[in-house]
Short mmCIF file of C-alpha atoms in Angstrom, two decimals:
data_model
loop_
_atom_site.label_atom_id
_atom_site.label_comp_id
_atom_site.label_asym_id
_atom_site.label_seq_id
_atom_site.Cartn_x
_atom_site.Cartn_y
_atom_site.Cartn_z
CA MET A 750 50.19 57.36 -13.18
CA ASN A 751 53.00 55.19 -11.87
CA ASN A 752 51.76 51.63 -11.58
CA GLN A 753 54.91 50.05 -10.11
CA PRO A 754 54.33 47.63 -7.21
CA LEU A 755 54.40 48.83 -3.64
CA LEU A 756 57.79 48.78 -1.96
CA MET A 757 56.66 47.36 1.38
CA ASN A 758 53.46 46.57 3.13
CA SER A 759 51.73 49.22 5.21
CA GLN A 760 52.39 47.52 8.52
CA SER A 761 56.08 48.49 8.59
CA LYS A 762 55.68 52.05 7.28
CA GLU A 763 54.05 55.14 8.79
CA PHE A 764 53.36 57.20 5.64
CA ALA A 765 51.97 56.52 2.21
CA VAL A 766 51.94 58.38 -1.12
CA VAL A 767 48.45 58.18 -2.64
CA TYR A 768 46.88 59.23 -5.91
CA PHE A 769 43.46 60.97 -5.57
CA CYS A 770 41.23 59.62 -8.32
CA SER A 771 38.73 62.50 -8.15
CA ASP A 772 41.04 65.43 -8.94
CA LYS A 773 44.09 63.45 -10.19
CA THR A 774 46.48 64.78 -7.56
CA THR A 775 49.10 63.12 -5.39
CA SER A 776 49.90 63.66 -1.71
CA GLU A 777 51.63 62.06 1.24
CA ILE A 778 49.40 60.94 4.14
CA PRO A 779 49.77 58.92 7.35
CA VAL A 780 48.97 55.23 6.84
CA SER A 781 46.31 55.54 9.56
CA TRP A 782 44.23 57.67 7.19
CA LEU A 783 43.75 54.74 4.77
CA THR A 784 40.70 52.56 4.98
CA GLU A 785 41.02 48.83 5.63
CA ASN A 786 40.95 47.88 1.94
CA GLU A 787 43.32 50.77 1.14
CA SER A 788 41.06 51.94 -1.68
CA ALA A 789 40.13 55.22 0.04
CA CYS A 790 41.52 57.64 2.60
CA TRP A 791 40.27 60.28 5.01
CA TRP A 792 41.09 63.97 4.49
CA PRO A 793 40.93 66.72 7.18
CA PRO A 794 38.80 69.87 6.81
CA SER A 795 41.68 72.26 7.55
CA ARG A 796 43.14 74.55 4.89
CA TYR A 797 46.60 73.65 6.15
CA ALA A 798 46.52 69.87 6.13
CA SER A 799 50.29 69.67 6.58
CA SER A 800 49.98 70.09 10.35
CA TYR A 801 47.57 67.13 10.45
CA ILE A 802 49.99 65.08 8.34
CA VAL A 803 53.06 65.95 10.43
CA ASN A 804 51.35 65.13 13.74
CA LYS A 805 49.54 62.07 12.30
CA TYR A 806 46.18 62.97 13.82
CA ASN A 807 43.60 60.21 13.80
CA PRO A 808 40.72 60.75 11.35
CA ASP A 809 37.43 62.08 12.66
CA PRO A 810 34.58 60.58 10.58
CA GLN A 811 32.23 63.37 11.70
CA THR A 812 34.30 66.22 10.23
CA TRP A 813 36.69 64.54 7.77
CA THR A 814 35.80 63.48 4.22
CA LYS A 815 36.58 60.20 2.46
CA HIS A 816 38.12 60.08 -1.04
CA ALA A 817 38.94 57.27 -3.44
CA VAL A 818 42.70 56.83 -3.78
CA LYS A 819 45.34 54.52 -5.16
CA VAL A 820 48.39 53.81 -2.99
CA GLU A 821 51.63 54.47 -4.89
CA PHE A 822 54.26 54.04 -2.17
CA TYR A 823 54.71 53.24 1.51
CA CYS A 824 57.46 55.23 3.24
CA ALA A 825 59.13 55.07 6.63
CA SER A 826 59.45 58.83 7.01
CA LEU A 827 57.52 61.94 6.11
CA LYS A 828 60.54 63.33 4.27
CA LEU A 829 60.77 60.32 2.02
CA ALA A 830 57.03 60.38 1.37
CA ARG A 831 57.14 64.04 0.39
CA LYS A 832 60.08 63.39 -1.91
CA LYS A 833 58.13 60.65 -3.63
CA ALA A 834 55.06 62.88 -3.92
CA ASP A 835 57.18 65.71 -5.35
CA ASP A 836 58.71 63.40 -7.92
CA LEU A 837 55.23 62.37 -9.03
CA ASN A 838 53.99 65.97 -9.11
CA CYS A 839 56.92 67.42 -11.08
CA THR A 840 55.92 67.95 -14.70
CA THR A 841 59.18 68.84 -16.42
CA GLU A 842 62.83 69.28 -15.61
CA ASP A 843 62.44 73.05 -16.11
CA ASP A 844 59.68 73.16 -13.54
CA ASP A 845 61.91 71.28 -11.13
CA LEU A 846 64.72 73.76 -11.67
CA GLN A 847 62.44 76.71 -11.06
CA ARG A 848 61.29 75.25 -7.80
CA GLY A 849 64.78 74.27 -6.70
CA ARG A 850 65.75 70.71 -5.99
CA GLY A 851 64.59 69.50 -2.62
CA GLN A 852 62.66 72.73 -1.83
CA ARG A 853 58.92 72.40 -1.28
CA LYS A 854 56.42 75.13 -1.75
CA LEU A 855 54.11 75.69 1.20
CA LYS A 856 51.07 76.02 -1.04
CA ARG A 857 50.50 73.53 -3.81
CA ILE A 858 49.32 74.92 -7.14
CA ILE A 859 46.60 73.28 -9.23
CA LYS A 860 47.27 73.18 -12.95
CA ASP A 861 44.97 75.09 -15.21
CA LYS A 862 42.49 72.64 -16.68
CA GLY A 863 42.48 74.70 -19.88
CA ASP A 864 46.18 74.10 -20.52
CA LYS A 865 45.96 71.60 -23.34
CA SER A 866 49.72 71.37 -23.97
CA ASP A 867 50.43 70.00 -20.50
CA SER A 868 47.46 67.67 -20.38
CA GLU A 869 48.08 66.26 -23.85
CA SER A 870 51.85 65.93 -23.52
CA ASP A 871 51.90 63.67 -20.50
CA ASN A 872 48.82 62.45 -18.66
CA SER A 873 50.99 60.75 -16.03
CA HIS A 874 52.17 64.12 -14.58
CA ASP A 875 49.50 65.54 -12.29
CA SER A 876 49.23 68.70 -10.22
CA PRO A 877 49.90 68.59 -6.47
CA PRO A 878 46.94 67.44 -4.35
CA HIS A 879 44.29 70.07 -3.73
CA ILE A 880 40.99 68.90 -2.31
CA GLU A 881 39.22 72.12 -3.22
CA ASN A 882 35.78 71.35 -1.87
CA HIS A 883 37.01 70.42 1.58
CA ARG A 884 39.56 73.21 2.00
CA GLN A 885 37.26 75.96 0.72
CA VAL A 886 34.52 74.89 3.10
CA SER A 887 36.90 75.14 6.05
CA SER A 888 37.85 78.70 5.03
CA LEU A 889 34.26 79.78 5.62
CA ARG A 890 34.43 78.85 9.29
CA HIS A 891 34.54 81.79 11.64
CA ASP A 892 36.02 80.03 14.65
CA PHE A 893 39.78 80.04 14.98
CA ASN A 894 41.61 76.75 15.31
CA VAL A 895 45.23 76.61 16.38
CA LEU A 896 45.63 73.55 14.16
CA ASP A 897 45.08 75.80 11.13
CA ILE A 898 48.40 77.58 11.64
CA PRO A 899 50.71 76.86 8.69
CA ILE A 900 53.82 74.80 9.26
CA VAL A 901 57.06 75.53 7.42
CA ILE A 902 58.95 72.41 6.39
CA ALA A 903 62.70 72.78 6.00
CA GLU A 904 64.44 70.25 3.81
CA GLU A 905 68.10 70.01 3.00
CA ASP A 906 69.39 71.34 -0.29
CA GLY A 907 71.40 69.01 -2.49
CA ALA A 908 71.26 65.55 -3.89
CA TYR A 909 68.76 63.28 -2.25
CA SER A 910 70.15 60.17 -0.62
CA GLN A 911 67.92 57.11 -0.48
CA ALA A 912 70.02 55.77 2.37
CA MET A 913 69.01 58.72 4.62
CA GLU A 914 68.60 57.49 8.18
CA HIS A 915 67.55 60.72 9.89
CA GLU A 916 65.04 63.39 8.97
CA ILE A 917 65.26 67.16 9.19
CA PRO A 918 63.13 68.58 12.08
CA VAL A 919 59.80 70.19 11.26
CA VAL A 920 59.58 73.77 12.58
CA SER A 921 56.27 75.50 13.36
CA ASN A 922 55.72 79.10 14.35
CA MET A 923 54.22 77.83 17.61
CA TYR A 924 55.54 74.34 18.29
CA ALA A 925 58.49 72.17 17.23
CA VAL A 926 58.18 68.50 16.38
CA SER A 927 61.48 66.61 16.33
CA ASP A 928 61.68 63.48 14.22
CA ALA A 929 63.83 60.60 15.42
CA SER A 930 65.34 57.93 13.19
CA GLU A 931 63.18 56.10 10.67
CA GLY A 932 60.71 53.79 12.30
CA SER A 933 60.63 55.73 15.61
CA SER A 934 57.31 57.13 16.82
CA ARG A 935 56.60 60.87 16.61
CA LYS A 936 55.19 62.72 19.59
CA SER A 937 54.04 66.28 19.59
CA GLN A 938 55.81 68.56 22.05
CA GLY A 939 53.07 70.10 24.21
CA TYR A 940 50.68 70.82 21.34
CA PRO A 941 47.33 71.70 23.03
CA THR A 942 44.14 70.18 21.72
CA ASN A 943 40.89 72.05 21.23
CA GLN A 944 39.50 70.44 24.37
CA GLU A 945 42.52 71.58 26.38
CA LEU A 946 42.12 75.12 25.08
CA LYS A 947 38.42 75.04 25.95
CA ASP A 948 39.20 73.78 29.46
CA SER A 949 41.76 76.57 29.93
CA MET A 950 39.23 79.17 28.82
CA ASP A 951 36.61 77.76 31.20
CA ARG A 952 39.10 77.99 34.08
CA LEU A 953 39.89 81.61 33.20
CA ILE A 954 36.19 82.49 33.12
CA LYS A 955 35.65 80.80 36.48
CA GLN A 956 38.63 82.58 38.03
CA SER A 957 37.38 85.90 36.64
CA ALA A 958 33.96 85.35 38.23
CA GLU A 959 35.57 84.47 41.57
CA LEU A 960 37.74 87.58 41.34
CA GLN A 961 34.68 89.75 40.78
CA GLN A 962 33.05 88.30 43.89
CA ASP A 963 36.21 88.98 45.88
CA LEU A 964 36.26 92.59 44.66
CA LYS A 965 32.64 93.06 45.68
CA GLN A 966 33.42 91.68 49.14
CA ILE A 967 36.43 93.98 49.44
CA LEU A 968 34.24 96.94 48.48
CA LEU A 969 31.76 96.07 51.23
CA TYR A 970 34.60 95.82 53.75
CA GLN A 971 35.91 99.18 52.60
CA LYS A 972 32.52 100.84 53.08
CA SER A 973 32.25 99.32 56.56
CA ILE A 974 35.73 100.56 57.44
CA ASP A 975 34.86 104.05 56.14
CA LYS A 976 31.81 104.16 58.41
CA ARG A 977 33.85 103.07 61.40
CA LEU A 978 36.54 105.64 60.67
CA SER A 979 33.87 108.32 60.34
CA LYS A 980 32.45 107.41 63.75
CA ILE A 981 35.92 107.37 65.27
CA GLU A 982 36.59 110.80 63.80
CA GLN A 983 33.34 112.14 65.21
CA ASN A 984 34.12 110.70 68.63
CA LYS A 985 37.58 112.19 68.42
CA GLN A 986 36.11 115.60 67.66
CA GLN A 987 33.66 115.15 70.52
CA ILE A 988 36.50 114.33 72.89
CA SER A 989 38.40 117.33 71.60
CA VAL A 990 35.43 119.58 72.31
CA ASN A 991 34.98 118.10 75.77
CA ASN A 992 38.62 118.76 76.46
CA ASP A 993 38.01 122.36 75.39
CA ASN A 994 35.77 122.78 78.47
CA SER A 995 38.91 123.30 80.47
CA ALA A 996 39.92 126.08 78.10
CA LEU A 997 36.40 127.49 78.36
CA THR A 998 36.33 127.49 82.15
CA SER A 999 39.70 129.23 82.20
CA LEU A 1000 37.96 132.25 80.62
CA LEU A 1001 35.27 132.30 83.30
CA PRO A 1002 34.03 134.16 85.16
CA ILE A 1003 34.29 137.25 82.93
CA ASN A 1004 35.36 140.27 84.99
CA SER A 1005 35.50 143.17 82.49
CA ILE A 1006 33.53 144.68 79.62
CA ASN A 1007 36.40 144.09 77.19
CA ARG A 1008 36.67 140.43 78.16
CA LEU A 1009 32.91 140.13 77.78
CA GLN A 1010 33.01 141.50 74.23
CA GLU A 1011 35.88 139.18 73.35
CA PHE A 1012 33.94 136.23 74.71
CA GLU A 1013 30.89 137.21 72.66
CA ASP A 1014 33.00 137.33 69.50
CA LEU A 1015 34.37 133.89 70.31
CA LEU A 1016 30.88 132.43 70.69
CA THR A 1017 29.72 133.79 67.34
CA SER A 1018 32.84 132.76 65.40
CA ASN A 1019 33.78 129.38 66.91
CA GLU A 1020 31.18 126.64 66.66
CA GLU A 1021 33.07 124.25 68.94
CA ILE A 1022 33.31 126.85 71.72
CA ARG A 1023 29.64 127.67 71.28
CA ASP A 1024 28.66 123.99 71.60
CA ALA A 1025 30.93 123.60 74.63
CA PHE A 1026 29.36 126.67 76.28
CA LYS A 1027 25.88 125.29 75.65
CA ARG A 1028 26.75 121.96 77.28
CA TYR A 1029 28.46 123.76 80.16
CA ILE A 1030 25.46 125.91 81.16
CA SER A 1031 23.05 122.99 80.62
CA ASN A 1032 24.92 120.86 83.18
CA ILE A 1033 24.93 123.47 85.98
CA GLY A 1034 21.33 122.86 87.05
CA GLY A 1035 19.51 124.19 90.12
CA LYS A 1036 16.62 123.60 92.53
CA SER A 1037 14.38 126.19 90.86
CA PRO A 1038 14.44 128.56 87.88
CA ARG A 1039 15.77 131.34 90.10
CA ASP A 1040 18.43 129.07 91.62
CA ASN A 1041 19.45 127.85 88.16
CA VAL A 1042 19.79 131.42 86.78
CA TYR A 1043 21.76 132.60 89.80
CA ARG A 1044 24.14 129.62 89.62
CA ILE A 1045 24.77 130.13 85.87
CA PHE A 1046 25.28 133.90 86.17
CA SER A 1047 27.70 133.51 89.07
CA LYS A 1048 29.87 131.15 87.01
CA ILE A 1049 29.77 133.26 83.81
CA TYR A 1050 29.78 136.88 85.05
CA SER A 1051 31.75 138.20 88.01
CA ASN A 1052 30.14 140.58 90.53
CA ASN A 1053 32.43 143.39 89.41
CA LEU A 1054 31.23 142.96 85.81
CA ALA A 1055 27.59 142.68 86.89
CA ASN A 1056 27.93 145.95 88.83
CA LEU A 1057 28.77 147.66 85.50
CA CYS A 1058 25.84 146.13 83.63
CA SER A 1059 22.05 146.17 83.62
CA TRP A 1060 19.38 144.37 81.64
CA LEU A 1061 18.44 147.35 79.42
CA GLY A 1062 21.65 149.42 79.93
CA GLN A 1063 20.04 152.26 81.91
CA ARG A 1064 22.11 154.94 83.74
CA ASN A 1065 25.13 154.39 81.47
CA ASN A 1066 25.37 150.69 82.32
CA PHE A 1067 26.36 148.02 79.76
CA ARG A 1068 23.29 146.44 78.09
CA VAL A 1069 23.20 142.64 78.52
CA CYS A 1070 19.77 141.64 77.24
CA ASP A 1071 21.10 141.40 73.65
CA LEU A 1072 24.22 139.35 74.43
CA HIS A 1073 24.58 136.05 72.61
CA SER A 1074 25.64 134.35 75.82
CA MET A 1075 22.50 135.70 77.56
CA LYS A 1076 20.24 134.27 74.85
CA MET A 1077 21.88 130.86 75.19
CA ILE A 1078 21.44 130.96 78.99
CA LYS A 1079 17.79 131.92 78.60
CA ASP A 1080 17.13 129.03 76.19
CA ALA A 1081 18.82 126.53 78.53
CA VAL A 1082 16.84 127.66 81.59
CA MET A 1083 13.50 127.81 79.77
CA LEU A 1084 14.11 124.33 78.37
CA LEU A 1085 14.95 122.91 81.80
CA PHE A 1086 12.11 124.46 83.82
CA SER A 1087 9.58 125.43 81.14
CA ILE A 1088 9.28 129.01 82.37
CA LYS A 1089 8.17 131.98 80.33
CA GLU A 1090 10.51 134.58 78.89
CA ASN A 1091 9.30 137.42 81.14
CA GLU A 1092 9.95 135.26 84.19
CA PHE A 1093 13.53 134.72 83.09
CA GLU A 1094 13.97 138.48 82.46
CA ALA A 1095 12.71 139.32 85.95
CA ILE A 1096 15.19 136.93 87.55
CA ALA A 1097 18.06 138.25 85.39
CA LYS A 1098 17.27 141.90 86.18
CA GLU A 1099 17.23 141.10 89.87
CA TRP A 1100 20.62 139.37 89.78
CA PHE A 1101 22.34 142.30 88.04
CA ARG A 1102 20.60 144.87 90.34
CA LEU A 1103 21.88 143.09 93.46
CA ALA A 1104 25.47 142.92 92.20
CA LYS A 1105 26.56 145.83 94.43
CA ASN A 1106 25.15 144.14 97.55
CA ARG A 1107 27.01 140.90 96.72
CA ILE A 1108 30.27 142.86 96.40
CA ILE A 1109 29.76 144.47 99.84
CA GLN A 1110 28.99 141.12 101.44
CA ALA A 1111 32.02 139.52 99.80
CA ASN A 1112 34.31 142.29 101.04
CA LYS A 1113 33.00 141.92 104.57
CA LYS A 1114 33.55 138.19 104.44
CA ASN A 1115 37.09 138.58 103.15
CA LYS A 1116 37.90 141.16 105.82
CA LYS A 1117 36.52 138.89 108.50
CA ASN A 1118 38.59 136.00 107.28
CA GLN A 1119 41.71 138.15 107.29
CA ASP A 1120 41.11 139.21 110.87
#
């Protein structure tokens, strides 16, 4: 291993090239990873340690591991440190040509321990750093860490200049870190930490829960509105039926057999008309059962029609006891006065039998009024 003295002290440089004594590999690291006596350094658990190196994350003693190292160089820039580490890791000129001058591989390759020719020819040339134990353990983790995303380092092709004052920017597939001149501090551009990601996820979960509560409240409002609309629709239908009373009264009183049959068909086929007719006869009223029947009949059937009808249809008269309108009238009267069915029939028979007398009296009254 190269035992030349250090170029500068660690206080003026941000990166160091160290030799790992355990697996005989070399790597560049931030100076902050070195211990106080500079005989050991911290190493992150991530498989892709390059992102930790680029962003110079502070070591975490709880998750990072400590390894014995020997400091080879102190460098002002990451590019210079990687160049130094590459020079130490290159085994032969042929190997350097195969890799291309100034081009770094993203994954370092560990030399086969069984290769005697390489190990015997030159013990000073070691494989690139590969802390196997720590990187393999991190690969077993099931949780995803954005810091594990590989970073592609682009370096210029051509002869390396030791007088380089500026570094080539480091490009990530998620974030870009721009390096200023040597000695300037590096700052990550909006790179979220694990705690920031956790806080964002907690906010999303909270907002989702609040949204669910809002949806439940909206559903309750919708059900309430549906009930109100249903009541409004029912009231509208009720008003429509009540307005149909005027259409119903325009058909009354019925003055012919044909009109009577048409009215019966309307009662059996139209539920709204039937309900309107029921309310109409129920609101007529009377002082007694007889008065109530007479008042209803006089509004429904004209005297001319009644003169052509009888209860049982005797003597070629029209039978009215089976009419649908008659059954509805009977139910309304019996409900109002609690009379028996035969009592209602007696009153109805009497009203139809006296139809001729009512016609005579009406004619006399009209004639008297004309005179």
